[in-house]
Coordinates of C-alpha atoms and ligand atoms in Angstrom, one line a residue:
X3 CA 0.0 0.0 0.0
X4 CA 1.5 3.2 -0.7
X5 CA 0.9 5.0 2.6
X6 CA 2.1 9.0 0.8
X7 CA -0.6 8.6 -1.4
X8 CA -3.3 7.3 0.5
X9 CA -2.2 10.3 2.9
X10 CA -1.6 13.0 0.7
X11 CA -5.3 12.5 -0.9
X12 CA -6.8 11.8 2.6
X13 CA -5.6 15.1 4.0
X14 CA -6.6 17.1 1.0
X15 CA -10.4 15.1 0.8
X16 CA -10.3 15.9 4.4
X17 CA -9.7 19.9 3.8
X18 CA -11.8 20.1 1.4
X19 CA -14.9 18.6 2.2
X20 CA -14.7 17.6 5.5
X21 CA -16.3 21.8 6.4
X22 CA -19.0 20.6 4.6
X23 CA -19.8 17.3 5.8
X24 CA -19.9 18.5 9.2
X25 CA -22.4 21.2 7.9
X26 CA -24.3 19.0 6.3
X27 CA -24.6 16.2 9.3
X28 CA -24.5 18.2 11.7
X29 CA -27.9 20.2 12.0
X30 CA -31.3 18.8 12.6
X31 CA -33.1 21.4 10.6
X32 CA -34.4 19.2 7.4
X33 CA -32.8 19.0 4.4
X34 CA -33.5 22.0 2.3
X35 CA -32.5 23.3 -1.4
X36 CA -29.2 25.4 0.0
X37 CA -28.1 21.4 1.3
X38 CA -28.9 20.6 -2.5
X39 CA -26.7 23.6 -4.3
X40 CA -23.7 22.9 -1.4
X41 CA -23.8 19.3 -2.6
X42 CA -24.5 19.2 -6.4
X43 CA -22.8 22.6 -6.9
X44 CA -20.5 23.7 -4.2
X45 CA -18.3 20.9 -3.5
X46 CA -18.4 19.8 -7.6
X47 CA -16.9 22.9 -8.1
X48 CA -14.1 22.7 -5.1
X49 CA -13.4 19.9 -6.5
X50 CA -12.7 21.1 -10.0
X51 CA -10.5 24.5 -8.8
X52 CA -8.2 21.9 -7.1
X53 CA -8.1 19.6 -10.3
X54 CA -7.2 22.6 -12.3
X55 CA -4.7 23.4 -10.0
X56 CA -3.0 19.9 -10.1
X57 CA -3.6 20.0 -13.8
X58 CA -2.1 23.7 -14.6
X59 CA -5.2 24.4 -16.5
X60 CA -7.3 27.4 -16.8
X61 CA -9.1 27.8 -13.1
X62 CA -11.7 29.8 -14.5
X63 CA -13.2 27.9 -17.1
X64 CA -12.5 24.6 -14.5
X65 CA -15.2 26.4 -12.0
X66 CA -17.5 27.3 -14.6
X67 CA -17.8 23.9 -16.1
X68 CA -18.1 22.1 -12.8
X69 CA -20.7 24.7 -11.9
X70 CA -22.9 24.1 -15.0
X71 CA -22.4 20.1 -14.8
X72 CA -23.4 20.7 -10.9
X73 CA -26.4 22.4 -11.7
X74 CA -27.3 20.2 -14.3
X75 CA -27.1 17.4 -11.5
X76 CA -29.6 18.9 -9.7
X77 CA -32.0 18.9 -12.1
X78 CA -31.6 15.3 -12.9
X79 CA -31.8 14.6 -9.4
X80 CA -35.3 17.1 -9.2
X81 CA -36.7 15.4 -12.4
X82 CA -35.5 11.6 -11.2
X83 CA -37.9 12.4 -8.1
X84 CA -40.7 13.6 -10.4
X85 CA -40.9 10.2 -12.4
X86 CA -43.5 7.5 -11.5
X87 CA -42.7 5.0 -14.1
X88 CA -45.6 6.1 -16.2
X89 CA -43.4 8.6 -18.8
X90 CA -40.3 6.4 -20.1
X91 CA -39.5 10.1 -21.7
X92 CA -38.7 11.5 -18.2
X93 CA -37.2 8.9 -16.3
X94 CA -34.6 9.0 -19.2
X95 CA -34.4 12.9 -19.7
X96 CA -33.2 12.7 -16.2
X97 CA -30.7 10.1 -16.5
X98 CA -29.2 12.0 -19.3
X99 CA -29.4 15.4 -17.6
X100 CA -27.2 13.8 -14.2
X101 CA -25.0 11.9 -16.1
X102 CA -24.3 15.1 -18.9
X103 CA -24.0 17.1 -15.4
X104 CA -21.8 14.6 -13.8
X105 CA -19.5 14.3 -16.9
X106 CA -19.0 17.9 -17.1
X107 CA -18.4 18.0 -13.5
X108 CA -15.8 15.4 -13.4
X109 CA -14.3 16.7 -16.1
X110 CA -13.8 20.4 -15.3
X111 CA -10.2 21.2 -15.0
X112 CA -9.0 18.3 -17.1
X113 CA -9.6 16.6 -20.5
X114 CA -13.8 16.1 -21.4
X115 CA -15.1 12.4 -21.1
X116 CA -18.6 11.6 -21.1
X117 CA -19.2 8.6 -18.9
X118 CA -22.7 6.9 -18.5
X119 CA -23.6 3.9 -16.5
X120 CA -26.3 1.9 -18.1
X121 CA -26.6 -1.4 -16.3
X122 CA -23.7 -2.7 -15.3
X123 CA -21.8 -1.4 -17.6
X124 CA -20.5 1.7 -18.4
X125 CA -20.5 4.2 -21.8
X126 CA -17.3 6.3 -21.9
X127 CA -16.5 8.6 -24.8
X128 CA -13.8 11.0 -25.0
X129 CA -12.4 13.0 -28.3
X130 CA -10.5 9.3 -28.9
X131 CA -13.8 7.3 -29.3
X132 CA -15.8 5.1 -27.4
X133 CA -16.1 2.2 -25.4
X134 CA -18.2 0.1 -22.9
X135 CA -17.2 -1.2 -19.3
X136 CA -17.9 -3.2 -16.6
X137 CA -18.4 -1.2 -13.3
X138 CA -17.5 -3.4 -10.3
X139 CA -20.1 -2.6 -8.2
X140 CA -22.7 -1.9 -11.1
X141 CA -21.6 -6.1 -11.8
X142 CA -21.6 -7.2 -8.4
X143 CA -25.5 -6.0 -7.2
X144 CA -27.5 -7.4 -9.8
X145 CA -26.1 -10.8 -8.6
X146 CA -26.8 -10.1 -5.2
X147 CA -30.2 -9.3 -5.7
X148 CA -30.9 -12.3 -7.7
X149 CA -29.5 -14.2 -5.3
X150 CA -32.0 -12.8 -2.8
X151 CA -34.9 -13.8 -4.8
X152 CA -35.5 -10.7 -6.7
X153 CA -36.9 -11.2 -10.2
X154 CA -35.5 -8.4 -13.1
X155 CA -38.0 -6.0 -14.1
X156 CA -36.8 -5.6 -17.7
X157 CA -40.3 -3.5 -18.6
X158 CA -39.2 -0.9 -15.7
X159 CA -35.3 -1.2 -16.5
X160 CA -36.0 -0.2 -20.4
X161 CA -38.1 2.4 -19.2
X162 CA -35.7 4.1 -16.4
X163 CA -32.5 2.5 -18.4
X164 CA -31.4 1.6 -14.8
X165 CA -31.6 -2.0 -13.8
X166 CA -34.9 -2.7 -12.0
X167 CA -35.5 -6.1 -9.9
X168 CA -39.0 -6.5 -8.2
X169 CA -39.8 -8.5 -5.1
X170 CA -43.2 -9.8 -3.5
X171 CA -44.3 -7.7 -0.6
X172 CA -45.0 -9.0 2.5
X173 CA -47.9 -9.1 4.5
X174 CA -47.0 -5.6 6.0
X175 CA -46.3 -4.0 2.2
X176 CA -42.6 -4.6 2.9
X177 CA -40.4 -6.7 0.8
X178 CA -37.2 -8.8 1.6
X179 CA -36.4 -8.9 5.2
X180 CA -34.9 -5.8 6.6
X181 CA -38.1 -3.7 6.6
X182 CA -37.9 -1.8 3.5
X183 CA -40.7 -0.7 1.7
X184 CA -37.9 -0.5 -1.2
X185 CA -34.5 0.0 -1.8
X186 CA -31.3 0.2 -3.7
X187 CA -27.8 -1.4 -4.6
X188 CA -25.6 0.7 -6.8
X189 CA -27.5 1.6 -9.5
X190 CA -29.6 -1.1 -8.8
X191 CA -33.4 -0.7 -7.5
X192 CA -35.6 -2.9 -5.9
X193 CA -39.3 -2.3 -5.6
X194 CA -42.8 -4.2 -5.1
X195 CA -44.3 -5.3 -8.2
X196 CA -46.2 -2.4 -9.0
X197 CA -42.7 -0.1 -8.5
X198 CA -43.6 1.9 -5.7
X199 CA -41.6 4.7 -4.1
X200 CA -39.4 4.6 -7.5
X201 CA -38.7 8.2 -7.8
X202 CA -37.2 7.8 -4.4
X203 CA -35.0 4.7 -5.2
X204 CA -34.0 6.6 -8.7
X205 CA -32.9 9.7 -6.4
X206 CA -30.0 6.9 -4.9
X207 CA -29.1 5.7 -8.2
X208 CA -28.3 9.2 -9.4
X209 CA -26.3 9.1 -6.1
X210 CA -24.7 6.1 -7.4
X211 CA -23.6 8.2 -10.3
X212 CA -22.3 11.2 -8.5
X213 CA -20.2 9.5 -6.3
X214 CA -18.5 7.7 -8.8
X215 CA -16.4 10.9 -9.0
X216 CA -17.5 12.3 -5.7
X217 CA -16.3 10.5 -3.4
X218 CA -13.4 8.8 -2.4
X219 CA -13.5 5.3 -4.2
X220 CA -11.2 1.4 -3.5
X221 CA -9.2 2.1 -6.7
X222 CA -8.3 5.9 -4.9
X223 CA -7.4 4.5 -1.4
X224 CA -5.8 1.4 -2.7
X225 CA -3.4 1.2 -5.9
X226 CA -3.4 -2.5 -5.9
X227 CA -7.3 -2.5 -6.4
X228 CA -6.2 0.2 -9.1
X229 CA -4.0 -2.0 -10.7
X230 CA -6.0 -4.8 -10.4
X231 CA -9.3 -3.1 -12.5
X232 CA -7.1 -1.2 -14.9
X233 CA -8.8 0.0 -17.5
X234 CA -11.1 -2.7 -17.7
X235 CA -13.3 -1.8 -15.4
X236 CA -14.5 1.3 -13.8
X237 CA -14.2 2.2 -10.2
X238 CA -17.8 2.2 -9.1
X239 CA -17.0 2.1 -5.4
X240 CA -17.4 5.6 -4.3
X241 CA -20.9 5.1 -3.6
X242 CA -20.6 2.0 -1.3
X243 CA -17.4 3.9 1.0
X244 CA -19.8 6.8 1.6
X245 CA -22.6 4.7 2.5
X246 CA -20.7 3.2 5.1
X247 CA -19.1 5.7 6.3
X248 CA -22.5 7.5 6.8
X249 CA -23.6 4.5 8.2
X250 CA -21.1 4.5 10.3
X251 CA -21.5 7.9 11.4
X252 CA -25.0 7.8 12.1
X253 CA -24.3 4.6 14.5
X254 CA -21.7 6.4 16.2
X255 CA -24.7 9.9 17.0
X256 CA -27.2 6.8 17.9
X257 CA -29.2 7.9 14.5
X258 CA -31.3 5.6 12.1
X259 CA -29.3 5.3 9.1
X260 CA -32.5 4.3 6.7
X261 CA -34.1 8.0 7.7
X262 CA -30.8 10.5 9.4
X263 CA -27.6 10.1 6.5
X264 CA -27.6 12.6 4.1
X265 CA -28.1 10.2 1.4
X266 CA -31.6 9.8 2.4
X267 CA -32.1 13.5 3.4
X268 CA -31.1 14.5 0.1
X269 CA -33.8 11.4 -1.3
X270 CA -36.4 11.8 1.0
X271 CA -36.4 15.8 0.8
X272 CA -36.9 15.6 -2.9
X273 CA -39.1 12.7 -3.0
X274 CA -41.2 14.2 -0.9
X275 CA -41.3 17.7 -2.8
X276 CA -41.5 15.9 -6.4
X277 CA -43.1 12.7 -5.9
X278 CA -46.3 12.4 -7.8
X279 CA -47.4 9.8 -5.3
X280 CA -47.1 12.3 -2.2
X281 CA -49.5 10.8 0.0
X282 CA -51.2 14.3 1.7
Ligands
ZN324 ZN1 -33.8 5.8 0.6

C-alpha cells in the first residue's frame, strides 16, 4: 500500500470537504434546497479549482464547467424524483441530464469524457472514441439481488434505463427482510411489483452516479485495487465507501441510518417535494 498517497489525498479530501460534511450532518433542521446547491454545486466545483490546480489548467473555465455540470445534477436529481414510471421520456431525460452534469463536472479542470452507466456497464466517450465497461459494483448488485430472490423487471429497467429487480411484498407491504418498503444497490433498485416509491429509489441511483467521482472510491485509497481493475473496469466504489461511512456515522450519534444520512435526506427531501405519489 502506498501510505504517501493514501495520505496526501486523505488530508486534501479531508480539507476540502470535511467543512461541509460537518455542515451537512450536523444540524437537525431538514434538508432543504441550500443542502442541494452545497452538494450538487459547491463541492463539484471545489473539486474542480483543485483539479485545475493539479492539472495547470485554466481555473476559470475549471469552475464554470463544474458549476454548470453541478447544476445540471440537480435537475436530474429534481426530475428523477418527479418520475413514476408512467413517462419512459422522463425517467430517461433525467438520466441524461445527471450523467451530462456529472461528466462535465468530473471533467472540469482536465480533459472532457462523457461517462454513463447503463446497467452494469458503463458508456465512456472521449475525443478518442468510445467504449463500454464493466463497473464493479454496477456487476456485483444485480447478482446479489438475484441471489436474494429478486426477479428483473426488464419492462421498468428499459423504461428508467437503470436495472430494475422487483420482489413480492410482505404481508406488512414490505419486501425482503430488513423492513424496507424498497431500496437500492448501486445503481440497482428494488421495488414491489407495482414499482412503488421509484422516484425515491431513482434519487439513490443518481447518487450512485455522482459518487462515482464524488467520493473517495477502492481504486483511490488502494493502488493495488487500481492496478488490479485497470482500465477494464470502472471504479464504481465511491458510492458504497460513503454509505458506510454515513452508516457508520449515524451509528456512532445513535441515528437511524434508513431515515438520518444525508443520502436519504437529500432522497427523502426531494421525494417528498417531487413525488407524484405524495401521499397528503
Ligand atoms: Zn432511501
Amino acid at each position: 500500500v502506498n501510505w504517501g498517497k493514501w495520505v496526501r489525498s486523505g488530508a486534501v479530501f479531508a480539507l476540502l470537504l470535511l467543512p461541509f460534511w460537518f455542515f451537512l450532518c450536523g444540524h437537525t433542521r431538514p434538508f432543504n434546497s441550500q443542502d442541494m446547491l452545497i452538494l450538487n454545486v459547491g463541492i463539484p466545483v471545489l473539486q474542480a479549482g483543485w483539479r485545475a490546480h493539479r492539472h495547470r489548467t485554466p481555473l476559470g473555465r475549471a469552475l464554470l464547467q463544474a458549476l454548470a455540470g453541478g447544476l445540471m445534477m440537480n435537475k436530474g436529481l429534481e426530475q428523477a424524483a418527479k418520475t413514476d414510471g408512467e413517462s419512459a421520456w422522463k425517467g430517461w431525460q433525467a438520466k441524461i441530464m445527471m450523467n451530462l452534469g456529472a461528466s462535465l463536472a468530473e471533467s472540469a479542470g482536465k480533459e472532457f469524457c462523457f461517462r454513463m452507466d447503463i446497467g452494469p456497464v458503463w458508456f465512456l466517450a472521449d475525443q478518442y472514441g468510445w467504449k463500454f465497461r464493466p463497473g464493479v459494483h454496477g456487476t456485483i448488485a444485480p447478482l446479489l439481488n438475484l441471489a436474494e430472490g429478486a426477479k428483473i423487471d426488464w419492462k421498468r429497467s428499459f423504461r428508467f434505463g437503470t436495472m430494475a429487480f422487483h420482489r413480492p411484498q410482505n404481508w406488512d407491504g414490505t419486501i425482503g427482510s430488513n423492513g424496507a418498503l424498497a431500496y437500492s444497490n448501486a445503481n440497482n433498485f428494488i421495488t414491489d411489483e407495482r414499482g412503488s416509491h421509484v422516484g425515491h429509489e431513482l434519487v439513490h441511483t443518481f447518487q450512485y452516479r455522482r459518487d462515482a467521482f464524488f467520493s473517495p472510491s477502492l481504486a483511490k485509497l488502494v493502488p493495488e485495487f487500481e492496478n488490479a481493475i485497470a482500465d477494464n473496469w470502472v471504479d464504481d466504489t465511491g458510492w458504497s465507501l460513503n454509505w458506510a461511512v454515513q452508516c457508520a456515522w449515524s451509528d456512532l450519534k445513535y441515528q437511524d441510518k434508513d431515515f438520518d444520512i444525508l443520502m436519504e435526506r437529500e432522497a427523502y427531501y426531494l421525494s417528498e417535494k417531487y413525488s407524484p405519489f405524495r401521499p397528503k
